[in-house]
mmCIF file of N, CA and C in Angstrom:
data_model
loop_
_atom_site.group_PDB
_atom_site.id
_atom_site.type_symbol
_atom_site.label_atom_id
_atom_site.label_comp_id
_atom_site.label_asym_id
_atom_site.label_seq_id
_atom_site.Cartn_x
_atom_site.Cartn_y
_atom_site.Cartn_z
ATOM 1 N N UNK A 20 96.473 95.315 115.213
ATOM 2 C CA UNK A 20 95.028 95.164 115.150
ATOM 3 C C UNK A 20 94.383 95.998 116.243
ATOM 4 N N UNK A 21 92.911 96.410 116.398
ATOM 5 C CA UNK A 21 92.604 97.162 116.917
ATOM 6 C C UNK A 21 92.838 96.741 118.445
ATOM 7 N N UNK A 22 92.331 95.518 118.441
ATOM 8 C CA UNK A 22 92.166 94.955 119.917
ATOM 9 C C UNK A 22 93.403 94.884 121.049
ATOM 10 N N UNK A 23 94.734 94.772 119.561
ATOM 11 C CA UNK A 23 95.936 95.084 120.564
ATOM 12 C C UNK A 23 96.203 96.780 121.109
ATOM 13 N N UNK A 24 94.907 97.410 120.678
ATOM 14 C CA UNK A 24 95.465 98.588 120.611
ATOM 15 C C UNK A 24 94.670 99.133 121.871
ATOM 16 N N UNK A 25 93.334 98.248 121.962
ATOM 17 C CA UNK A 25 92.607 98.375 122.929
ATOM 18 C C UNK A 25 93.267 97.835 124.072
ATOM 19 N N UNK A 26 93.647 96.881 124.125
ATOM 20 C CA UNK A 26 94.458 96.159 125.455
ATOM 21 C C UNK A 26 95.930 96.698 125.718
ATOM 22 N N UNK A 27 95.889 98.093 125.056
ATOM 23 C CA UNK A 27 97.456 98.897 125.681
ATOM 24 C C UNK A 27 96.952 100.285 126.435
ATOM 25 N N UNK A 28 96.038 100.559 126.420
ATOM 26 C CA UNK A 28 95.199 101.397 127.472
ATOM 27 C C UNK A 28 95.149 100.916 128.849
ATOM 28 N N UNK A 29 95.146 102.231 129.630
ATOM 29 C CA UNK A 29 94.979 101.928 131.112
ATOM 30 C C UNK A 29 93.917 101.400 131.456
ATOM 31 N N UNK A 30 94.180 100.087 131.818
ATOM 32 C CA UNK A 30 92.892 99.623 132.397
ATOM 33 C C UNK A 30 91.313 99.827 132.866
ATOM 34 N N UNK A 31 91.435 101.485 133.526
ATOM 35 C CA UNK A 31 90.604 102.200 134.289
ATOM 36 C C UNK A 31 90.340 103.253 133.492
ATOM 37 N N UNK A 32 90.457 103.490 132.066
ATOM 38 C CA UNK A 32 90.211 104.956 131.456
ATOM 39 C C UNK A 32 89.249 104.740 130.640
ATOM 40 N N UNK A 33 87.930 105.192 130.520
ATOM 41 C CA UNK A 33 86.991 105.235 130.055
ATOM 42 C C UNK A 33 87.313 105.111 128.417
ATOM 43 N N UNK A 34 86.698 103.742 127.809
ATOM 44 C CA UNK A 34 86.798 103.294 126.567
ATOM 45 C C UNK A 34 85.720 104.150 125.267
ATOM 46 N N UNK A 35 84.716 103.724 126.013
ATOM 47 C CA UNK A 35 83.041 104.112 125.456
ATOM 48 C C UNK A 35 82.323 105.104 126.280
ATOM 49 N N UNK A 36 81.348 105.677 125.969
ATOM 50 C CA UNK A 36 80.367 106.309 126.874
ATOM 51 C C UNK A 36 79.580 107.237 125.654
ATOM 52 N N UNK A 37 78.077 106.882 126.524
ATOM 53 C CA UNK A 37 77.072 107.965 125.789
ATOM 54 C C UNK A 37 75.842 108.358 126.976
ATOM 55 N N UNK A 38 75.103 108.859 126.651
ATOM 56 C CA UNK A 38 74.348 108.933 128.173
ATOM 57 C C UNK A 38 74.300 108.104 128.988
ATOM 58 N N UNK A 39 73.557 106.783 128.868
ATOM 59 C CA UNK A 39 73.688 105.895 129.157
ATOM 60 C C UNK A 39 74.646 104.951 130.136
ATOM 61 N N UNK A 40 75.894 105.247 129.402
ATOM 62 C CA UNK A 40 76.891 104.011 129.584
ATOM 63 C C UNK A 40 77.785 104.461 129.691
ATOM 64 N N UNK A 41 78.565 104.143 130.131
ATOM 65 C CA UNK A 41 80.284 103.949 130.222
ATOM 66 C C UNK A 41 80.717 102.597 130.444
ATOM 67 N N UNK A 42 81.854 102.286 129.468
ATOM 68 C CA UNK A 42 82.614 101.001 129.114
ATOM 69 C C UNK A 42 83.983 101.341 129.796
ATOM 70 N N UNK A 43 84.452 100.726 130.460
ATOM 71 C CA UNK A 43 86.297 101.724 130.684
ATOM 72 C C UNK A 43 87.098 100.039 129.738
ATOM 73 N N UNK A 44 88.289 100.756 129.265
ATOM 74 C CA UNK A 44 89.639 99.708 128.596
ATOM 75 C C UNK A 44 89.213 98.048 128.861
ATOM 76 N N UNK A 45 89.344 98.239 130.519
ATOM 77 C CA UNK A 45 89.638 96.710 131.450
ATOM 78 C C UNK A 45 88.249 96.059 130.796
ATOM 79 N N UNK A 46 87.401 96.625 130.813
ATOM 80 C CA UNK A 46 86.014 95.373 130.624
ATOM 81 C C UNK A 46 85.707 95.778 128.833
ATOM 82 N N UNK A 47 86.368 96.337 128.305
ATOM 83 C CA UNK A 47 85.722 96.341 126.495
ATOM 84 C C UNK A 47 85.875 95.098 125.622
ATOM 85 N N UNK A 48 86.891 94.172 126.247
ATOM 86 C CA UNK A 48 87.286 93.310 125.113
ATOM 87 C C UNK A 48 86.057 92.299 126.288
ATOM 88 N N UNK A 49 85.947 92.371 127.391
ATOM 89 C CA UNK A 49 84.974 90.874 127.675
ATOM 90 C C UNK A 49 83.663 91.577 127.322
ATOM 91 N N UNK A 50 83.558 92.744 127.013
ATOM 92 C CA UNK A 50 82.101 92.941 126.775
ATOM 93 C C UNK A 50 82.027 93.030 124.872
ATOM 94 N N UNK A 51 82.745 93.054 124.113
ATOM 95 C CA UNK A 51 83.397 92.428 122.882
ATOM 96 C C UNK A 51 83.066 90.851 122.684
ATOM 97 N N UNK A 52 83.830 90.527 123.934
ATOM 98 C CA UNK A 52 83.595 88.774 123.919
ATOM 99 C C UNK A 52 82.628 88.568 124.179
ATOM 100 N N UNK A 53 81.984 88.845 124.791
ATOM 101 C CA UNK A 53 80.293 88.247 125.159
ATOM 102 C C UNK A 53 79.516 88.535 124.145
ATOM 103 N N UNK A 54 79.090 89.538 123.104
ATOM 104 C CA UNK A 54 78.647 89.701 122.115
ATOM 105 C C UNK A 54 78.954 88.299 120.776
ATOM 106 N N UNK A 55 80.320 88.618 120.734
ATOM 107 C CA UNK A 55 81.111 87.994 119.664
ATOM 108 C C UNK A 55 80.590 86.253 119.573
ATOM 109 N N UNK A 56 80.463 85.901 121.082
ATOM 110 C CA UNK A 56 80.252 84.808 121.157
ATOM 111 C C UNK A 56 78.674 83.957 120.774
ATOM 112 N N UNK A 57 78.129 85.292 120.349
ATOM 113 C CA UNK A 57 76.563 85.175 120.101
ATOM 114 C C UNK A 57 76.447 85.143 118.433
ATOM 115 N N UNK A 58 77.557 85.287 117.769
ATOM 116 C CA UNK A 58 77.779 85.289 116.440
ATOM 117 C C UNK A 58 78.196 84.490 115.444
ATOM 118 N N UNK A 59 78.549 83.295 116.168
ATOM 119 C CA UNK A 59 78.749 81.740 116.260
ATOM 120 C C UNK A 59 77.973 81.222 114.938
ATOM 121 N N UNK A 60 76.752 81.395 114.454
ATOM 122 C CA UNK A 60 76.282 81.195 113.026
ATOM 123 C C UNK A 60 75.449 82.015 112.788
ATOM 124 N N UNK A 61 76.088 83.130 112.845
ATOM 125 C CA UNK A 61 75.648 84.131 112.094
ATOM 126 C C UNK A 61 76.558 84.611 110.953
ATOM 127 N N UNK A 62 76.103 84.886 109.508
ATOM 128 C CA UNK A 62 76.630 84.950 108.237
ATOM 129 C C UNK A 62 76.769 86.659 107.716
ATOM 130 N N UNK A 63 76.119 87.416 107.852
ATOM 131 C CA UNK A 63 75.775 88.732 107.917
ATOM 132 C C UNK A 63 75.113 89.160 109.156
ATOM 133 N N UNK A 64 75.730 89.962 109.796
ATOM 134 C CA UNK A 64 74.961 90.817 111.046
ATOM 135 C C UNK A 64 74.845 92.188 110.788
ATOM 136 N N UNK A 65 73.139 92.941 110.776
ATOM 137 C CA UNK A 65 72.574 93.735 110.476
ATOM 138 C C UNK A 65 72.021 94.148 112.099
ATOM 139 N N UNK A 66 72.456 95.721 112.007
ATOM 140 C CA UNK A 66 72.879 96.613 113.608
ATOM 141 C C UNK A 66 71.784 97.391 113.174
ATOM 142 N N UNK A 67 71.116 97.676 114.257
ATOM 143 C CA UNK A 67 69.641 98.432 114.093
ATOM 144 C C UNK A 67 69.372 99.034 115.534
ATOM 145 N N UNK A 68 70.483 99.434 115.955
ATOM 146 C CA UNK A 68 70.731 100.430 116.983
ATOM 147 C C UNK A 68 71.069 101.685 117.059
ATOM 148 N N UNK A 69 70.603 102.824 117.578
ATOM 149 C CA UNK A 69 70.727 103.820 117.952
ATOM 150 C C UNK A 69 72.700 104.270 118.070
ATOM 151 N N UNK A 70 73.009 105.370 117.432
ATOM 152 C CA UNK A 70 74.709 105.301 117.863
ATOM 153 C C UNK A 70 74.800 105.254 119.425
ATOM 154 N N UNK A 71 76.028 104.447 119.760
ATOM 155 C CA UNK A 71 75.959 104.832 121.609
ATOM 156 C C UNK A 71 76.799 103.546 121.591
ATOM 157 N N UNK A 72 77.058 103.626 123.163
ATOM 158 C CA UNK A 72 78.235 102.276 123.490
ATOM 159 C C UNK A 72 77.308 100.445 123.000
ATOM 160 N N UNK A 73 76.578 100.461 122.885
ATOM 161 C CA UNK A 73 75.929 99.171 122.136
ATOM 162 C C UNK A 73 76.086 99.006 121.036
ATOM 163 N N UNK A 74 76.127 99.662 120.412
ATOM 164 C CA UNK A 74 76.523 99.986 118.546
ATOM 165 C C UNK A 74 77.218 99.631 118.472
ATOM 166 N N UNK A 75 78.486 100.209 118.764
ATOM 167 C CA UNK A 75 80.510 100.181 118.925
ATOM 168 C C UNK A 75 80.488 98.671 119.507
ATOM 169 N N UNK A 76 80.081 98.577 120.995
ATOM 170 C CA UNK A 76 80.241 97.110 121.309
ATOM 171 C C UNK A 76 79.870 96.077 120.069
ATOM 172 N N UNK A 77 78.592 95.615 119.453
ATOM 173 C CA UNK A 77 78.256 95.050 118.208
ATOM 174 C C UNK A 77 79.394 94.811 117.348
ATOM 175 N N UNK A 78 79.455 96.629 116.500
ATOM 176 C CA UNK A 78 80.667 96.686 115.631
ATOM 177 C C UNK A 78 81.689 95.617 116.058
ATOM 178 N N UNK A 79 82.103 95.980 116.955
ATOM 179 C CA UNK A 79 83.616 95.202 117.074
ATOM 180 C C UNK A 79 83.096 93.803 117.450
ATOM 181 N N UNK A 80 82.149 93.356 118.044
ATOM 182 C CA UNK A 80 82.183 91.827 118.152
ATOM 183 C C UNK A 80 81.814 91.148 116.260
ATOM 184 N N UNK A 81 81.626 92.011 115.807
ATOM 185 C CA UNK A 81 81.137 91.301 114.347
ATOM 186 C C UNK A 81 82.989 91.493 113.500
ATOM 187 N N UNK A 82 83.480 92.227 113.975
ATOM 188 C CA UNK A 82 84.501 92.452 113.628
ATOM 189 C C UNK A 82 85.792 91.253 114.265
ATOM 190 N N UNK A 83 85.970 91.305 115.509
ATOM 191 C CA UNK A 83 86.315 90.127 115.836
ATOM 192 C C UNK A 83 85.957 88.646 115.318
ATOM 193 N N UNK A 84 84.947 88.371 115.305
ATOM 194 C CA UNK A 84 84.325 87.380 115.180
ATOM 195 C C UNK A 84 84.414 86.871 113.151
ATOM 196 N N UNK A 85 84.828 87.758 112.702
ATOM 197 C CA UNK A 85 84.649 87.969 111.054
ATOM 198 C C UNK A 85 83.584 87.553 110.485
ATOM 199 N N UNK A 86 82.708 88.715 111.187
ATOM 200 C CA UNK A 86 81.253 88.797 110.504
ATOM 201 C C UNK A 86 81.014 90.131 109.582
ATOM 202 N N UNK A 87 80.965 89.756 108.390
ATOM 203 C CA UNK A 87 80.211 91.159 107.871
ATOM 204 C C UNK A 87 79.258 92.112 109.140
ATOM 205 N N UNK A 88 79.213 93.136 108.475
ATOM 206 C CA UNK A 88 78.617 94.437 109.734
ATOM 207 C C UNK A 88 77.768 95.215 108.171
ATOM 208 N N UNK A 89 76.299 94.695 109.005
ATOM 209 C CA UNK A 89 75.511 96.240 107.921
ATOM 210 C C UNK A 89 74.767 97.114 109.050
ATOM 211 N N UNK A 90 75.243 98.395 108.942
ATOM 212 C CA UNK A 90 74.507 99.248 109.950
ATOM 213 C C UNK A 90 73.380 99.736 109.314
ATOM 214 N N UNK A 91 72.164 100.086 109.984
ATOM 215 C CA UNK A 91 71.223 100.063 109.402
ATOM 216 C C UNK A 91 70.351 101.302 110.011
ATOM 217 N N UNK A 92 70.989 102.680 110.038
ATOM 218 C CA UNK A 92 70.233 104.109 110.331
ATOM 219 C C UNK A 92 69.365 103.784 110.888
ATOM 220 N N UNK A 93 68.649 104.825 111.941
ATOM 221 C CA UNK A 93 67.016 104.788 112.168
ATOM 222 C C UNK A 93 66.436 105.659 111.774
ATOM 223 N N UNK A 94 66.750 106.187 110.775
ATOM 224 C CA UNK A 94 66.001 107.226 109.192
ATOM 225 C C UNK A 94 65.667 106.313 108.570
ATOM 226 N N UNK A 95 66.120 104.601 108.116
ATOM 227 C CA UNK A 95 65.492 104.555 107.013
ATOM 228 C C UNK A 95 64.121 104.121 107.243
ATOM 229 N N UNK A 96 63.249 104.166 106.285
ATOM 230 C CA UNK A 96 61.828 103.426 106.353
ATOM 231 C C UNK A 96 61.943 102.055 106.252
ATOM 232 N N UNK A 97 60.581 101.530 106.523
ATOM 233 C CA UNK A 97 60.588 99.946 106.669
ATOM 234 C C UNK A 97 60.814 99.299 105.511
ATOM 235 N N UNK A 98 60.466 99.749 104.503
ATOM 236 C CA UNK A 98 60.805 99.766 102.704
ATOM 237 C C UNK A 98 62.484 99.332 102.742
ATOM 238 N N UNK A 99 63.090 100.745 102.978
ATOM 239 C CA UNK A 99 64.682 100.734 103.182
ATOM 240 C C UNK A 99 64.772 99.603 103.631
ATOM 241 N N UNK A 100 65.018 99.209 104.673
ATOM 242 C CA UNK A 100 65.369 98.146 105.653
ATOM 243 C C UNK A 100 65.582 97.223 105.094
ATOM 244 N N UNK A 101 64.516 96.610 104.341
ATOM 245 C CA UNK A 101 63.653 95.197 104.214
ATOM 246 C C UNK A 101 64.539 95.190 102.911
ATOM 247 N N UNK A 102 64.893 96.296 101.796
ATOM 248 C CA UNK A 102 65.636 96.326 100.500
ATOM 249 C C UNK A 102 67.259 96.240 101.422
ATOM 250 N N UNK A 103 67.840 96.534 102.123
ATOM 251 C CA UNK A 103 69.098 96.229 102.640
ATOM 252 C C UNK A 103 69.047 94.817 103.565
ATOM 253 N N UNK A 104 68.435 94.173 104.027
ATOM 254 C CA UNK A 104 68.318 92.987 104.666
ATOM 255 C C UNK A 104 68.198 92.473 103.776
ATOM 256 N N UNK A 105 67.919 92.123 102.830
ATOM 257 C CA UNK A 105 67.550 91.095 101.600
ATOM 258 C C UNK A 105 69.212 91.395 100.513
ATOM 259 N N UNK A 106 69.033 92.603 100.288
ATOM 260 C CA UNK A 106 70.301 93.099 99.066
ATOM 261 C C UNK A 106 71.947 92.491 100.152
ATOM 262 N N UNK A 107 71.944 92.658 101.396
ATOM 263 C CA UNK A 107 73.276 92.459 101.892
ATOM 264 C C UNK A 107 73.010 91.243 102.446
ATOM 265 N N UNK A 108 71.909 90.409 102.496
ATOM 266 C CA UNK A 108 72.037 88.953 102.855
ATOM 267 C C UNK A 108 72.098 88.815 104.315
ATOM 268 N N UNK A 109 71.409 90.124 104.897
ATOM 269 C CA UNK A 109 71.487 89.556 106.537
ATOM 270 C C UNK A 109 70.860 89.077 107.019
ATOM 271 N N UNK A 110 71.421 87.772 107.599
ATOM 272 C CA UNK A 110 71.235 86.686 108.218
ATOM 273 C C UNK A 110 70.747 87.151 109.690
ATOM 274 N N UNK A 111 71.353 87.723 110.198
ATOM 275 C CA UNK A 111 70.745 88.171 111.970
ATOM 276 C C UNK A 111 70.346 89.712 111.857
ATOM 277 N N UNK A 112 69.964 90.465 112.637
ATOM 278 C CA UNK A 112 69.781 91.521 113.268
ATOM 279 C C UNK A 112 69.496 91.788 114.848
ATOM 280 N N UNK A 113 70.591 92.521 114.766
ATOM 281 C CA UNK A 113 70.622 93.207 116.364
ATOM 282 C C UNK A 113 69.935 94.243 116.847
ATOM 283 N N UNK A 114 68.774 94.233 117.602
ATOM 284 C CA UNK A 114 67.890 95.869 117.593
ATOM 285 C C UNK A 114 67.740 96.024 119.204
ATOM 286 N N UNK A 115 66.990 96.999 120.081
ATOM 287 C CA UNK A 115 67.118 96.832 121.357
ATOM 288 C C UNK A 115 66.786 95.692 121.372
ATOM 289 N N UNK A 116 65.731 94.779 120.793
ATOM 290 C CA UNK A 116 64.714 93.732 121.503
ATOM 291 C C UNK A 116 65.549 92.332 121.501
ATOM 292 N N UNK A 117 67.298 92.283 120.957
ATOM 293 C CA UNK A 117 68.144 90.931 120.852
ATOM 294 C C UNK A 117 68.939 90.749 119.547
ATOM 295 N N UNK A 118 68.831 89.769 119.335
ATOM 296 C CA UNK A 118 69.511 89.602 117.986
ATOM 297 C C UNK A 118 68.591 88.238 117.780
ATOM 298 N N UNK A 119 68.341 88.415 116.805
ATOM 299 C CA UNK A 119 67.533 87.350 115.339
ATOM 300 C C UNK A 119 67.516 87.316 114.396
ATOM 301 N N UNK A 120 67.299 86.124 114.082
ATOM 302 C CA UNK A 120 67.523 85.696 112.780
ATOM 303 C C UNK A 120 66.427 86.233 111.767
ATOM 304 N N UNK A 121 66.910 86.424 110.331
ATOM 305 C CA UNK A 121 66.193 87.638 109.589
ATOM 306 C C UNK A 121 65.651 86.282 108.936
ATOM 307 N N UNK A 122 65.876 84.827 108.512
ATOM 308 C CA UNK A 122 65.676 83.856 107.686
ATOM 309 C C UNK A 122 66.046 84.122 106.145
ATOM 310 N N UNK A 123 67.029 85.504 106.091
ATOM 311 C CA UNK A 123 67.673 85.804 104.869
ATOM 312 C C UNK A 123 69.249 84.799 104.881
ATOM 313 N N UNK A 124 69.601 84.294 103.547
ATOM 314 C CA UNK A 124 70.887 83.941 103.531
ATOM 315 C C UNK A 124 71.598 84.339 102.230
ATOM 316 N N UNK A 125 72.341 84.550 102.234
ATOM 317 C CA UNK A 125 73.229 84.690 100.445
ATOM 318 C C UNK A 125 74.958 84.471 101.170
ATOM 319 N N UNK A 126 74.711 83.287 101.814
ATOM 320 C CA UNK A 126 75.885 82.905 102.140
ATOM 321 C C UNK A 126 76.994 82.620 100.917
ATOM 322 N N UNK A 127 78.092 83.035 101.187
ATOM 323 C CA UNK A 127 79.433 82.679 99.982
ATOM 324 C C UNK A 127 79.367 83.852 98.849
ATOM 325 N N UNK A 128 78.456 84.727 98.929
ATOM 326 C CA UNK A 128 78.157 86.059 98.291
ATOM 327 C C UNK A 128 79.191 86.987 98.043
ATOM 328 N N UNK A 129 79.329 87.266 99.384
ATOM 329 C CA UNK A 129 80.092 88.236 99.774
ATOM 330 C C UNK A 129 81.879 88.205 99.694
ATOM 331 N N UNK A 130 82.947 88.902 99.290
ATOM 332 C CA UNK A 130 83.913 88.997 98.604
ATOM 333 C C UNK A 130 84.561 88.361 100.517
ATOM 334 N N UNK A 131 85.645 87.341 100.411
ATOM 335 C CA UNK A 131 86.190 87.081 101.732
ATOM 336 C C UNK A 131 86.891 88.389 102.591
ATOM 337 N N UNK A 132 86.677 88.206 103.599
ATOM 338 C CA UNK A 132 87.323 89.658 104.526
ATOM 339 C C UNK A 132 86.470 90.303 104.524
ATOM 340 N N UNK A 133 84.995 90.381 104.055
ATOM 341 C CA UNK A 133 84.352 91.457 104.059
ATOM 342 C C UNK A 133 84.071 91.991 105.474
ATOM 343 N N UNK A 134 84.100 93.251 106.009
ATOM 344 C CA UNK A 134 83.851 93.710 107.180
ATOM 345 C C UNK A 134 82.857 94.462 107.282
ATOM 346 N N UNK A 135 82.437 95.269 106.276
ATOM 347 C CA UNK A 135 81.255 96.319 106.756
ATOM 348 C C UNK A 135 80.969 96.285 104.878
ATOM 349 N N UNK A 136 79.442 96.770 105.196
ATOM 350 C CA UNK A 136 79.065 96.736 103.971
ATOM 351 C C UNK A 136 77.267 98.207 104.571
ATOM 352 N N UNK A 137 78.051 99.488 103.672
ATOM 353 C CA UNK A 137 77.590 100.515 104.033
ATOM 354 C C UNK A 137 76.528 101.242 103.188
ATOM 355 N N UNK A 138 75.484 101.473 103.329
ATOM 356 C CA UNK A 138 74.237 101.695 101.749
ATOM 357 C C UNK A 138 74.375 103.011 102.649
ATOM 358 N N UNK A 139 73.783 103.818 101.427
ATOM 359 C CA UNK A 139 73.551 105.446 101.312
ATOM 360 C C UNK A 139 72.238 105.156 101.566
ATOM 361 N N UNK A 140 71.570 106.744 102.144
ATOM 362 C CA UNK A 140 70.009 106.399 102.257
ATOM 363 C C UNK A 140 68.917 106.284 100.783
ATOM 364 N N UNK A 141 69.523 106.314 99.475
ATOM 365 C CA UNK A 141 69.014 106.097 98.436
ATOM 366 C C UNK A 141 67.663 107.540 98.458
ATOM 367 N N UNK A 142 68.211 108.336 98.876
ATOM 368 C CA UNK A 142 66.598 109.492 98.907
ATOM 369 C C UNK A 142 65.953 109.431 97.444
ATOM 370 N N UNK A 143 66.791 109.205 95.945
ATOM 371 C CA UNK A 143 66.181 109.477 95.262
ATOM 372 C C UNK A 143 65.643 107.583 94.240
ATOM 373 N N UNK A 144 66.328 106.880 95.258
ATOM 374 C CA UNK A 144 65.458 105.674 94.862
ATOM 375 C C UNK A 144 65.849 104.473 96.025
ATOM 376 N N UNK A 145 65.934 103.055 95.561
ATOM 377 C CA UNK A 145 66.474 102.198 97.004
ATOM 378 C C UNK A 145 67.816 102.446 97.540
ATOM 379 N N UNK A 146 68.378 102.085 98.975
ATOM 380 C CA UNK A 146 69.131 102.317 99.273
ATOM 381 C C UNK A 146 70.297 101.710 98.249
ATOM 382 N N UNK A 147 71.607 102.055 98.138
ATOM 383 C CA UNK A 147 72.743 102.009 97.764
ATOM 384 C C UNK A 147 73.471 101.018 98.016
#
């Protein structure tokens, strides 16, 4: 699994990084865990972040945690969005401003194991 794969790295070797940030090996899985632990009843988690070490961190706590993952571009329009928050049933969203609840559910929907659930930008009608 990934996480064993993460915890066979040198402790001290830079995991993540984007302008911003740098994550090294030793602190990815507690900064994994601290996310993960915020996911507790959440049913679908919808990522509305910029790519960069916050994204990846997310990813994998929804992944740990066995939460569906819908990433959600910052190309699409508010149209887009609102047709993928409703169509994939997400329950939370993560954006800079936290994570909240969307008051969407289509709990038991989704095929078991689901991990990521990925729409095209639909240019020539709703997203995919």
């Amino acid at each position: 699994m990934i996480f064993e794969a993460i915890q066979s790295h040198a402790p001290e070797k830079t995991a993540l990084q984007d302008a911003a940030r740098s994550v090294c090996y030793g602190d990815l899985v507690k900064e994994v865990d601290k996310r993960a632990q915020k996911l507790e009843n959440v049913s679908v988690l919808g990522i509305a972040l910029d790519n960069g070490v916050e994204w990846v961190l997310w990813d994998l706590a929804a992944l740990k945690a066995g939460v569906p993952c819908v990433p959600l571009p910052p190309f699409f329009t508010q149209d887009q969005v609102f047709h993928v928050l409703r169509r994939a049933g997400v329950s939370h969203l993560v954006s800079s401003e936290g994570i909240n609840a969307t008051g969407i559910s289509l709990a038991g929907q989704l095929p078991e194991g689901t991990a990521k659930i990925t729409f095209t930008s639909g240019t020539t009608a709703e997203p995919k």
